[in-house]
CSV table of C-alpha atoms and ligand atoms in Angstrom, one decimal:
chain,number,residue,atom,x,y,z
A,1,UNK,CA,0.5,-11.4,-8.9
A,2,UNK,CA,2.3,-14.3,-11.3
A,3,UNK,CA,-0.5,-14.5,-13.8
A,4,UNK,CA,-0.6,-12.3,-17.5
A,5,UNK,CA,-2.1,-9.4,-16.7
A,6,UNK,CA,0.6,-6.5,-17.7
A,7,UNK,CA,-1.0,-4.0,-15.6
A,8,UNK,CA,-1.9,-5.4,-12.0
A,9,UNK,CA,-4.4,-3.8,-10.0
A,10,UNK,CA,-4.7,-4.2,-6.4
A,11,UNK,CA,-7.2,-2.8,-3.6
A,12,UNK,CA,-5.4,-0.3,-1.2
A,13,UNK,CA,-6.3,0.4,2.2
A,14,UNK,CA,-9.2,-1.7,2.8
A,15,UNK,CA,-8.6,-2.9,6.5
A,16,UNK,CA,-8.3,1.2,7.8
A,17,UNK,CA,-11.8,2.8,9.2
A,18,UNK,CA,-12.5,5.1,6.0
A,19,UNK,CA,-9.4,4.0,4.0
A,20,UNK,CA,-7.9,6.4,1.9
A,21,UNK,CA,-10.6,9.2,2.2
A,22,UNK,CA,-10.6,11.2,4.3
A,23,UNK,CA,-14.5,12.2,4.2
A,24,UNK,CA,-17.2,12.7,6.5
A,25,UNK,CA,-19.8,11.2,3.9
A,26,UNK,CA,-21.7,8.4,5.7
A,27,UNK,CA,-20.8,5.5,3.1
A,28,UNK,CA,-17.3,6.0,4.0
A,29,UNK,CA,-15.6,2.6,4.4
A,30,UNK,CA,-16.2,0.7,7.7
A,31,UNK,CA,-13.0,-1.3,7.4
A,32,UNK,CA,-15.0,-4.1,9.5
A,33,UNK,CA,-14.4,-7.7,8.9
A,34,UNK,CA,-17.5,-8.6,7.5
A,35,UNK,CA,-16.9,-5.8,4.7
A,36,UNK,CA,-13.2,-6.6,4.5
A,37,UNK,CA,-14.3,-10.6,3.6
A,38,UNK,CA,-17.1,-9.5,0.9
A,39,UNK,CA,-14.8,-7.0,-0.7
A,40,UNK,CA,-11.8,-9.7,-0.6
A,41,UNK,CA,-14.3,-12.2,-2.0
A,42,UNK,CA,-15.7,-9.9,-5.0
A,43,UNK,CA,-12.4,-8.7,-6.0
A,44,UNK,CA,-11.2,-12.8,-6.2
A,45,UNK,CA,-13.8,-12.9,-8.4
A,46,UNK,CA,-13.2,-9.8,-10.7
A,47,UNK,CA,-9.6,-10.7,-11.2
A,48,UNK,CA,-8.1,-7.9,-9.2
A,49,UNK,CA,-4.5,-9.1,-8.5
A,50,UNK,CA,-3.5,-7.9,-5.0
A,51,UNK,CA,-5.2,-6.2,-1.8
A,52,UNK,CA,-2.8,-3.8,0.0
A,53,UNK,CA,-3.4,-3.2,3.7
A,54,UNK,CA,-2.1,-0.3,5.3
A,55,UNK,CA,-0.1,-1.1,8.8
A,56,UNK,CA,-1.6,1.8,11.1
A,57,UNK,CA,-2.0,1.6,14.8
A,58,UNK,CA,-3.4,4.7,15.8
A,59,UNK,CA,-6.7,7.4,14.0
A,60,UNK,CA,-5.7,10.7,13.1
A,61,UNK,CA,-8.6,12.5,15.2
A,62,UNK,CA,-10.8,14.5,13.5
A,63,UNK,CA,-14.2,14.1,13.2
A,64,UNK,CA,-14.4,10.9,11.9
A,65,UNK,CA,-10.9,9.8,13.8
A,66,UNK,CA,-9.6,8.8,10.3
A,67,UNK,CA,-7.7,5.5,10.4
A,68,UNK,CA,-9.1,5.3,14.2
A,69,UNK,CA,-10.3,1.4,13.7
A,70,UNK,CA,-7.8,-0.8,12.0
A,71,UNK,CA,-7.2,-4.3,11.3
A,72,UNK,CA,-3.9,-6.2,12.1
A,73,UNK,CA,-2.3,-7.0,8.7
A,74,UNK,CA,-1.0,-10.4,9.0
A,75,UNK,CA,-4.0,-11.8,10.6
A,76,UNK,CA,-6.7,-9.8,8.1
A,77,UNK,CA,-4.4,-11.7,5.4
A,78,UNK,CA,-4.9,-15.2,6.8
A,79,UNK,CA,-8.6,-14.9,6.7
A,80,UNK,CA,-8.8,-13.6,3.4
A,81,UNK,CA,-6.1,-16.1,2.0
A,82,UNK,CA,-8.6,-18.8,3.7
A,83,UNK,CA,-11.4,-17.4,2.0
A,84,UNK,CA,-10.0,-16.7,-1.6
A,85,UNK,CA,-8.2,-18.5,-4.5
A,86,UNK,CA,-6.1,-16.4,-6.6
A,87,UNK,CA,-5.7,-13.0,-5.4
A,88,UNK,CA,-2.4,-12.4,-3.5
A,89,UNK,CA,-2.9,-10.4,-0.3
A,90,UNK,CA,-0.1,-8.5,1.5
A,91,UNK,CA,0.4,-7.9,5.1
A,92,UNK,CA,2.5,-4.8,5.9
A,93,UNK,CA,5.0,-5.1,8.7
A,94,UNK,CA,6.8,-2.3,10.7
A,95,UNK,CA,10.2,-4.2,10.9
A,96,UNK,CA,11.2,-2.1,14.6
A,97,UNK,CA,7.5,-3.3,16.0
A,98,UNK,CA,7.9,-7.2,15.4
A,99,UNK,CA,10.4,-9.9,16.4
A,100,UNK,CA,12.0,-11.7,13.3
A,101,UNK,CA,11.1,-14.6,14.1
A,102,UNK,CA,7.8,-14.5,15.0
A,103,UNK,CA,7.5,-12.1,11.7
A,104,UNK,CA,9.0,-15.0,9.7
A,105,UNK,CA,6.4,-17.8,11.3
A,106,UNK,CA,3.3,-15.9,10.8
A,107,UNK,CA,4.5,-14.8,7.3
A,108,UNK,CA,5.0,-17.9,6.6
A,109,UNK,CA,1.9,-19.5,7.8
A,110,UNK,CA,-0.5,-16.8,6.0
A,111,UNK,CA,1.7,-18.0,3.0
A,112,UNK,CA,0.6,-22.2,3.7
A,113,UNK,CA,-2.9,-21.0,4.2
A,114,UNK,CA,-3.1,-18.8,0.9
A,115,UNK,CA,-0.5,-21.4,-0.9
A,116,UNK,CA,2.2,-19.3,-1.6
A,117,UNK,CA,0.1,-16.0,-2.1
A,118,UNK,CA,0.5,-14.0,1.2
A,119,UNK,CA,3.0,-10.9,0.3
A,120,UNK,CA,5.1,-8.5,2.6
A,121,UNK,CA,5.1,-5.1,2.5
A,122,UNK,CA,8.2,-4.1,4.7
A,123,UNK,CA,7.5,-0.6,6.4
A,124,UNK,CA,10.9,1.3,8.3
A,125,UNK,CA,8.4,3.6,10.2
A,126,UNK,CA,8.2,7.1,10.0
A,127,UNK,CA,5.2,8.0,12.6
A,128,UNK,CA,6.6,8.5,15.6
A,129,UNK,CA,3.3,9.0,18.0
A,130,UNK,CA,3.0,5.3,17.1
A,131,UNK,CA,6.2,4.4,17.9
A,132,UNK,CA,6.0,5.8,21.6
A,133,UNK,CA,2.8,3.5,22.1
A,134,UNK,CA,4.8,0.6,21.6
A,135,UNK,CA,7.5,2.2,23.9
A,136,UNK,CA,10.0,1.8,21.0
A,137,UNK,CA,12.1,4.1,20.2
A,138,UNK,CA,12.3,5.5,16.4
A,139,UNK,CA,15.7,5.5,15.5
A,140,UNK,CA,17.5,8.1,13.1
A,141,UNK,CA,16.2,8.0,9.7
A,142,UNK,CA,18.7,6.1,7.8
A,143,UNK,CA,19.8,3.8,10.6
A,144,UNK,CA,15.6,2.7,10.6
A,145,UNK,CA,16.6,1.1,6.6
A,146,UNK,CA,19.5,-0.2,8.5
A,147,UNK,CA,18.0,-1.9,10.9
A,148,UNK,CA,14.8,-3.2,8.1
A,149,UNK,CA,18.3,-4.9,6.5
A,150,UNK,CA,19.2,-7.0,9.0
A,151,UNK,CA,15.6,-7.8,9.9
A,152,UNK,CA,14.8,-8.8,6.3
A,153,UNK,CA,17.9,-10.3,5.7
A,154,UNK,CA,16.9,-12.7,9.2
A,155,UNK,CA,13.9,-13.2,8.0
A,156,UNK,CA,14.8,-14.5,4.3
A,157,UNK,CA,17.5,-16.6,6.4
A,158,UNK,CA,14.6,-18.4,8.4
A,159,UNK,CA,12.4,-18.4,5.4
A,160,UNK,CA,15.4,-20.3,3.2
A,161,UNK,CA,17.9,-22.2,5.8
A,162,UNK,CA,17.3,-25.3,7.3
A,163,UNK,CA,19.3,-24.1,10.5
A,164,UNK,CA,19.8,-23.8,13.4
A,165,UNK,CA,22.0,-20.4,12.4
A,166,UNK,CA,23.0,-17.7,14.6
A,167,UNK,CA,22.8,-14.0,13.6
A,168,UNK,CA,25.3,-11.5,14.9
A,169,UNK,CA,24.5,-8.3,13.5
A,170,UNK,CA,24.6,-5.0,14.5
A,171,UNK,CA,21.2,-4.8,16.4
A,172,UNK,CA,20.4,-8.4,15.9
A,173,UNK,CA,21.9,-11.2,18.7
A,174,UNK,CA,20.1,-14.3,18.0
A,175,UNK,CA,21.3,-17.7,18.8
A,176,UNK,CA,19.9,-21.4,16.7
A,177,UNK,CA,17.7,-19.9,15.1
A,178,UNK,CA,15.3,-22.9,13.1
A,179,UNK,CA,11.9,-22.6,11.3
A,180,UNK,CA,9.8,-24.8,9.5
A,181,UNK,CA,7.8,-25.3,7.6
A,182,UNK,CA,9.1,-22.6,4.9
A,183,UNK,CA,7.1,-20.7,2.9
A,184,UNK,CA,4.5,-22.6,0.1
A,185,UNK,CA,6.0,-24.6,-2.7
A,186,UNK,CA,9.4,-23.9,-2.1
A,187,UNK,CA,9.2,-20.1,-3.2
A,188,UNK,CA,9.2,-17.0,-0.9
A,189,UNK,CA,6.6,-14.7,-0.4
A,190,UNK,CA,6.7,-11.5,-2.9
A,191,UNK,CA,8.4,-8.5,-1.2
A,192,UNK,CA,7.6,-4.7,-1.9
A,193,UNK,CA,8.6,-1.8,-0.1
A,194,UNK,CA,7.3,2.0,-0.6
A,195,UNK,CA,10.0,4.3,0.5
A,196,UNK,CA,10.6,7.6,-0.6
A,197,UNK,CA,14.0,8.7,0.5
A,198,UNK,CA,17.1,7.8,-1.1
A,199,UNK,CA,17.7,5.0,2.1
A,200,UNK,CA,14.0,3.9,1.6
A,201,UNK,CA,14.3,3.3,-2.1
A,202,UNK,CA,18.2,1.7,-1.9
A,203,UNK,CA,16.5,-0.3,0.6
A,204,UNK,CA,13.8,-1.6,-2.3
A,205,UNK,CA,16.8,-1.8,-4.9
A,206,UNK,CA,18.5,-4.4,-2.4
A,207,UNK,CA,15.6,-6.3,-1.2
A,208,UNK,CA,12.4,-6.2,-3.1
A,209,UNK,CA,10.3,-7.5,-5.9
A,210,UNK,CA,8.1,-4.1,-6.2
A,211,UNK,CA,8.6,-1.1,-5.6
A,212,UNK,CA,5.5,1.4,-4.6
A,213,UNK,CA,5.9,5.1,-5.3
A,214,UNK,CA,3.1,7.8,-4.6
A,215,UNK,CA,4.8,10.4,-6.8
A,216,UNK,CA,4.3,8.4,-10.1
A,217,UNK,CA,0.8,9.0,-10.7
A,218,UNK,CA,-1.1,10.5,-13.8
A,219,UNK,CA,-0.2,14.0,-11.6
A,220,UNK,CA,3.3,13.9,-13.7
A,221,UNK,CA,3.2,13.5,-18.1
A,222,UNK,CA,3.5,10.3,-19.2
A,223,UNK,CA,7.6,11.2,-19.9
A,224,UNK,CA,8.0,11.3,-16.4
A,225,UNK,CA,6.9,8.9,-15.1
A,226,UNK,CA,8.3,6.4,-17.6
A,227,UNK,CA,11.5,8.5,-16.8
A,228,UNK,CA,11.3,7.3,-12.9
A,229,UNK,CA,10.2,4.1,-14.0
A,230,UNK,CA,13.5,3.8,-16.1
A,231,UNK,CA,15.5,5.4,-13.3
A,232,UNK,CA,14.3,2.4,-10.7
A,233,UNK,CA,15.2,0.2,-13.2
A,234,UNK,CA,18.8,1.0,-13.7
A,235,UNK,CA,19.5,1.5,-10.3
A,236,UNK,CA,18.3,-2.5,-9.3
A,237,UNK,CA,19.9,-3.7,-12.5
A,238,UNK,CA,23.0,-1.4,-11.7
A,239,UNK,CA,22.7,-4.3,-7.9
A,240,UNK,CA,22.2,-7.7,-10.4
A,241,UNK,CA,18.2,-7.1,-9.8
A,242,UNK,CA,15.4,-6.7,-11.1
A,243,UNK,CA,12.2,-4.9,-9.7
A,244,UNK,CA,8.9,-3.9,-10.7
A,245,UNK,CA,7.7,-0.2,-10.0
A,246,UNK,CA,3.8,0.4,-8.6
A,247,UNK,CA,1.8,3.6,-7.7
A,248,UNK,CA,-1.4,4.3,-5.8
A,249,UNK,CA,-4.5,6.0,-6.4
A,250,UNK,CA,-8.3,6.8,-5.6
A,251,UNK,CA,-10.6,6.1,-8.2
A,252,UNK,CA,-14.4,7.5,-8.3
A,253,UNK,CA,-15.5,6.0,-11.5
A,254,UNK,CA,-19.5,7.2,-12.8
A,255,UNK,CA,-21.4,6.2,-16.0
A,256,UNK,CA,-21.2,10.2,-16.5
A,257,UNK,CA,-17.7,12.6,-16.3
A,258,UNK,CA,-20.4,15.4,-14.5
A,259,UNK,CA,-21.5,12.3,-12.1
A,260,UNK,CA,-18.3,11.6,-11.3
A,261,UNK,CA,-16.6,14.9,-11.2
A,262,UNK,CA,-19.6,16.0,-8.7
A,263,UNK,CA,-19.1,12.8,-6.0
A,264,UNK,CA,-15.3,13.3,-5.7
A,265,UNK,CA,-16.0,17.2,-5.1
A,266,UNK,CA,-18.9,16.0,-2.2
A,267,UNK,CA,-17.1,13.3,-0.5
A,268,UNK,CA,-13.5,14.0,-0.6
A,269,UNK,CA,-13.9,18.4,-0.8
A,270,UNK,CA,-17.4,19.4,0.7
A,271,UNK,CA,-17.4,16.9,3.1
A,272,UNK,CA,-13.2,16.4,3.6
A,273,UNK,CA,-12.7,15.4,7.4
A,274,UNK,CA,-10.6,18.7,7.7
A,275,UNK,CA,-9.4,17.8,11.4
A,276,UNK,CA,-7.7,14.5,10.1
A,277,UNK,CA,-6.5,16.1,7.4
A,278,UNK,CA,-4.7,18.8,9.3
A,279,UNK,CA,-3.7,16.3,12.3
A,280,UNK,CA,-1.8,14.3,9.1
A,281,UNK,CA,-0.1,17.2,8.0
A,282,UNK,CA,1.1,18.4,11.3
A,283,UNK,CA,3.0,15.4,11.4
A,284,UNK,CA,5.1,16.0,8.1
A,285,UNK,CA,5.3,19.8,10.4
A,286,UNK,CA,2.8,21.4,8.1
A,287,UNK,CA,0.8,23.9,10.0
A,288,UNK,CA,-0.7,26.9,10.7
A,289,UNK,CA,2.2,28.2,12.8
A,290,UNK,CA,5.3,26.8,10.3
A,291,UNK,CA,3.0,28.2,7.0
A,292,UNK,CA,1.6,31.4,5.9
A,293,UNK,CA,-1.8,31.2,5.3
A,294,UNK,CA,-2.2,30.8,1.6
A,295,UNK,CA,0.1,28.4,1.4
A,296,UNK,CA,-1.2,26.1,4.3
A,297,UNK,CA,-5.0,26.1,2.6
A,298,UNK,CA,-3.2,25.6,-0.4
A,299,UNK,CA,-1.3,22.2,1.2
A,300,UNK,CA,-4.6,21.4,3.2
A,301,UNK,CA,-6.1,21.1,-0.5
A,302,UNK,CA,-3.8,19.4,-2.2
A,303,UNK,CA,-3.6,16.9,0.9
A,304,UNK,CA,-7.5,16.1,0.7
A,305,UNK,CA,-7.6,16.1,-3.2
A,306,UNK,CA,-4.2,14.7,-3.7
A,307,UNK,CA,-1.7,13.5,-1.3
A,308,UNK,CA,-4.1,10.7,1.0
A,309,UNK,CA,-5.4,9.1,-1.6
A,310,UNK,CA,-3.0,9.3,-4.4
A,311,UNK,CA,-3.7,10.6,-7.9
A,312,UNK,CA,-7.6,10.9,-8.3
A,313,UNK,CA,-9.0,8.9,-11.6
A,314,UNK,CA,-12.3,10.3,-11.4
A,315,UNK,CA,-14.4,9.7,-14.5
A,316,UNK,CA,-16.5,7.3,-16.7
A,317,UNK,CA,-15.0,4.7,-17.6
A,318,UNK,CA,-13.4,4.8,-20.5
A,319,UNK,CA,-11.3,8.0,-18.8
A,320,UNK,CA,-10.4,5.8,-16.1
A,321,UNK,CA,-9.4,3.0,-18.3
A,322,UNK,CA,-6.9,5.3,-20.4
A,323,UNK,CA,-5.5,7.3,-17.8
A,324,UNK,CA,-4.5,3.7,-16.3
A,325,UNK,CA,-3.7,2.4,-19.6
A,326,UNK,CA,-1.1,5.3,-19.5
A,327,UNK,CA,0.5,3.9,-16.1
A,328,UNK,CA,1.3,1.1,-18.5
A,329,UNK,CA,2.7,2.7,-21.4
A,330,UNK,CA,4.9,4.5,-19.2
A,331,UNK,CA,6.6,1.1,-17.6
A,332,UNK,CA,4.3,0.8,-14.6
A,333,UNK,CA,3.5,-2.9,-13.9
A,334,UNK,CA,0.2,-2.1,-11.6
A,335,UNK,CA,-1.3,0.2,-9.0
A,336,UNK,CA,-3.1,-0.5,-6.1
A,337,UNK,CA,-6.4,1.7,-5.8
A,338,UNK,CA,-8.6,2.2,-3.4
A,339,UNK,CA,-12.4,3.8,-3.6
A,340,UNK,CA,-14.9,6.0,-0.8
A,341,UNK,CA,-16.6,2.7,-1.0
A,342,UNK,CA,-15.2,-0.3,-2.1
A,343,UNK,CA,-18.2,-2.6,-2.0
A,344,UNK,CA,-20.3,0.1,-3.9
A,345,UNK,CA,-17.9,0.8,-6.1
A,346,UNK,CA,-16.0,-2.3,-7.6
A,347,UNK,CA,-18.5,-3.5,-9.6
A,348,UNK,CA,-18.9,-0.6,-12.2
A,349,UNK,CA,-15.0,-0.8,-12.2
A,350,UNK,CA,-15.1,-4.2,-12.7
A,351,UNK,CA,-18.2,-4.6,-15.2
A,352,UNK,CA,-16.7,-1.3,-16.9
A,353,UNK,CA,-13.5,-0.7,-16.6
A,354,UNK,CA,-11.4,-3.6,-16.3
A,355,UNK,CA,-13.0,-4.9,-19.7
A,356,UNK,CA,-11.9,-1.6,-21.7
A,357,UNK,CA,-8.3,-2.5,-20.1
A,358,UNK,CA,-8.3,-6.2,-21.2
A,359,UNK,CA,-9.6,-5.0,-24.7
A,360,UNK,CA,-6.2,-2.2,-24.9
A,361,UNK,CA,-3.9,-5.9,-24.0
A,362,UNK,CA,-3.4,-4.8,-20.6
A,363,UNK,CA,-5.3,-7.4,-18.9
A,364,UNK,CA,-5.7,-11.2,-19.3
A,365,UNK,CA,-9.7,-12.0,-19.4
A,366,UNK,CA,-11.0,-13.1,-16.3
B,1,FMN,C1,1.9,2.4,-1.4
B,1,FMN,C2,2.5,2.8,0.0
B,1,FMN,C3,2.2,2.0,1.1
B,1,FMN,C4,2.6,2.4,2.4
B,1,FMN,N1,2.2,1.7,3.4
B,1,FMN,C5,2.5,2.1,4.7
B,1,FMN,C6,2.0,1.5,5.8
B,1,FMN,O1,1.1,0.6,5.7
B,1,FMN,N2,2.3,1.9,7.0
B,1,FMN,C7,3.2,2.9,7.2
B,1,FMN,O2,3.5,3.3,8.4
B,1,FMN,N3,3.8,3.5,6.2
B,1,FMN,C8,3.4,3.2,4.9
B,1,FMN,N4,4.0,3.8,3.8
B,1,FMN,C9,5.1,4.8,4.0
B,1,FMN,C10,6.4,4.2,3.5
B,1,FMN,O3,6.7,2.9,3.9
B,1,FMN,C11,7.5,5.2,3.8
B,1,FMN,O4,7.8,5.1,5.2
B,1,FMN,C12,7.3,6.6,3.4
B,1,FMN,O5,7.0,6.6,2.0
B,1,FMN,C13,8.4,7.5,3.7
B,1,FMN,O6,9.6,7.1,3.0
B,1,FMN,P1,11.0,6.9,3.8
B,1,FMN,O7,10.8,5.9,4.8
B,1,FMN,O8,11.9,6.5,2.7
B,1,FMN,O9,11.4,8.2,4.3
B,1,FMN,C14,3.5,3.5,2.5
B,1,FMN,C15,3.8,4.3,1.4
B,1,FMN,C16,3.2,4.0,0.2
B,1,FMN,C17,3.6,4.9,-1.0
């Protein structure tokens, strides 16, 4: 995530059973270890900057219980920052579902082991059938970015002072507190956050490096999103900060626009995992009983083709290397994609794709 390449590009979503497709097609990610280490490996290789886990507990049912097998974040990172050299990998961390401390030691110790390229993704919560298989209680929206305050704030604490310190906060009672060793080489690990609300993205302002935003995709015009971009901006420079902003997105990417076009419309439409699908929208309360019919097929649809993956880039590759190269004219520094297949799939992108993006100055050769 420190070297030249303007536009970053990280792999989202890898360590979830299907990732971020929802699809009944047989190739459909395994999420296993074994695949997880091969795809971690290739993308080292290729120059892709990050890989972006997703912190899930529980499937969403349906047919293929989407999301049903899922490895632990911070643990998935050690073993790929023990088996890689220069790609920064991020564990994603529920702040209500892990002590501080122990947060702040294993962070730090993926951090030794991939020397000073583990990175946190700090999660609120928002899912609350999780939550009650924890037995912890979600608390009320705001007071969950609260709470992720004086947890990060502990955290950077342990991460920085030599100690012992005592925390008296507000849901915090901690008494000489001391960690060692730090994080790697005297640095901390990079921090991004990806909430939506006007608490989750303060929270970002106030605490983070990046920022990660679903709604800025290729969806909106250019305008817009360099418009948000510039609005994120202000606001941390408005708090004496700077951050960087990142989206997400699926990519299908085919020597031929028809070849393409016709694998999105088989994995992720003809062969959508419909019972996952719906089972995710129940919990934002879309369903059939809260909708009129039209418009919940018209959600279920834009939830399969839209909202799980992100944005679809689904073309050859010179489409997919301009409608990225637009995230960067726009102010995005990077995005963190993820594909039906990752292993199938990254190297046409990276043969293909990420060559037309070094040659339009987004990307340093690899
Ligand atoms: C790129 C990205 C990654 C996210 N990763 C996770 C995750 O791993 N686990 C999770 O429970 N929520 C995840 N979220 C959800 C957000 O952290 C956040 O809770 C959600 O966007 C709702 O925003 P709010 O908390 O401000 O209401 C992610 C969202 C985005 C856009």
């Amino acid at each position: 995530m420190y070297n030249a390449n303007a536009l970053k590009i990280g792999m989202f979503g890898a360590n979830c059973s299907s990732a971020r497709s929802a699809t009944m097609v047989p190739e459909r990610w395994s999420g296993s270890w074994p695949d997880c280490l091969k795809l971690a490996r290739m993308a080292d290789d290729a120059g892709i900057d990050f890989m972006l886990p997703i912190g899930r507990w529980k499937g969403y049912g349906g047919d293929t219980d989407f999301h049903g097998a899922t490895l632990e974040t911070i643990t998935w990172a050690c073993g790929l920052l023990a088996s890689t050299s220069k790609i920064t990998v991020f564990g994603t961390v529920h702040a209500p579902l892990f002590n501080p401390i122990i947060a702040a030691k294993e962070m730090v110790t993926a951090d030794q082991i991939g020397q000073g390229r583990f990175g946190l993704n700090l999660v609120a919560g928002w899912n609350e059938g999780e939550f009650e298989m924890f037995g912890v209680a979600q608390r009320g929206h705001d007071d969950r970015y609260e709470y992720a305050q004086e947890w990060m704030d502990t955290v950077k604490r342990a991460w920085s002072e030599p100690g012992p310190f005592d925390v008296d906060g507000k849901y915090l009672q901690l008494r000489g507190v001391r960690a060692e060793p730090k994080p790697y080489g005297g640095t901390r690990p990079l921090i991004m956050n990806a909430g939506s609300s006007g608490a989750g993205q303060a929270f970002a302002m106030r605490n983070c490096d990046a920022f990660f935003t679903a709604s800025a995709g290729s969806r909106t015009s250019l305008e817009n999103n360099a418009k948000k971009v510039q609005e994120v901006k202000a606001q941390a420079s408005a708090l004496g900060r700077e951050i960087e902003v990142y989206t997400v997105g699926l990519v299908v990417c085919r020597p031929t626009q028809k070849e393409a076009e016709d694998y999105y419309r088989h994995a992720i439409i003809d062969h959508a995992d419909w019972g996952a699908i719906e089972s995710m929208m129940a919990l934002r309360n879309l369903t059939r009983e809260t909708l009129s019919a039209d418009e919940f097929a018209a959600k279920r649809q834009y939830f399969a083709a839209n909202a799980i993956g992100g944005y679809p880039f689904v073309g050859t590759p010179d489409k997919v290397a301009e409608e990225l190269s637009n995230l960067g004219k726009a102010g995005l520094r990077g995005i963190a994609v993820s594909f039906v297949n990752y292993l199938n799939e990254l190297p046409l992108f990276a043969a293909e794709v990420l060559p037309r993006l070094q040659k339009m100055g987004l990307r340093a050769a690899t």
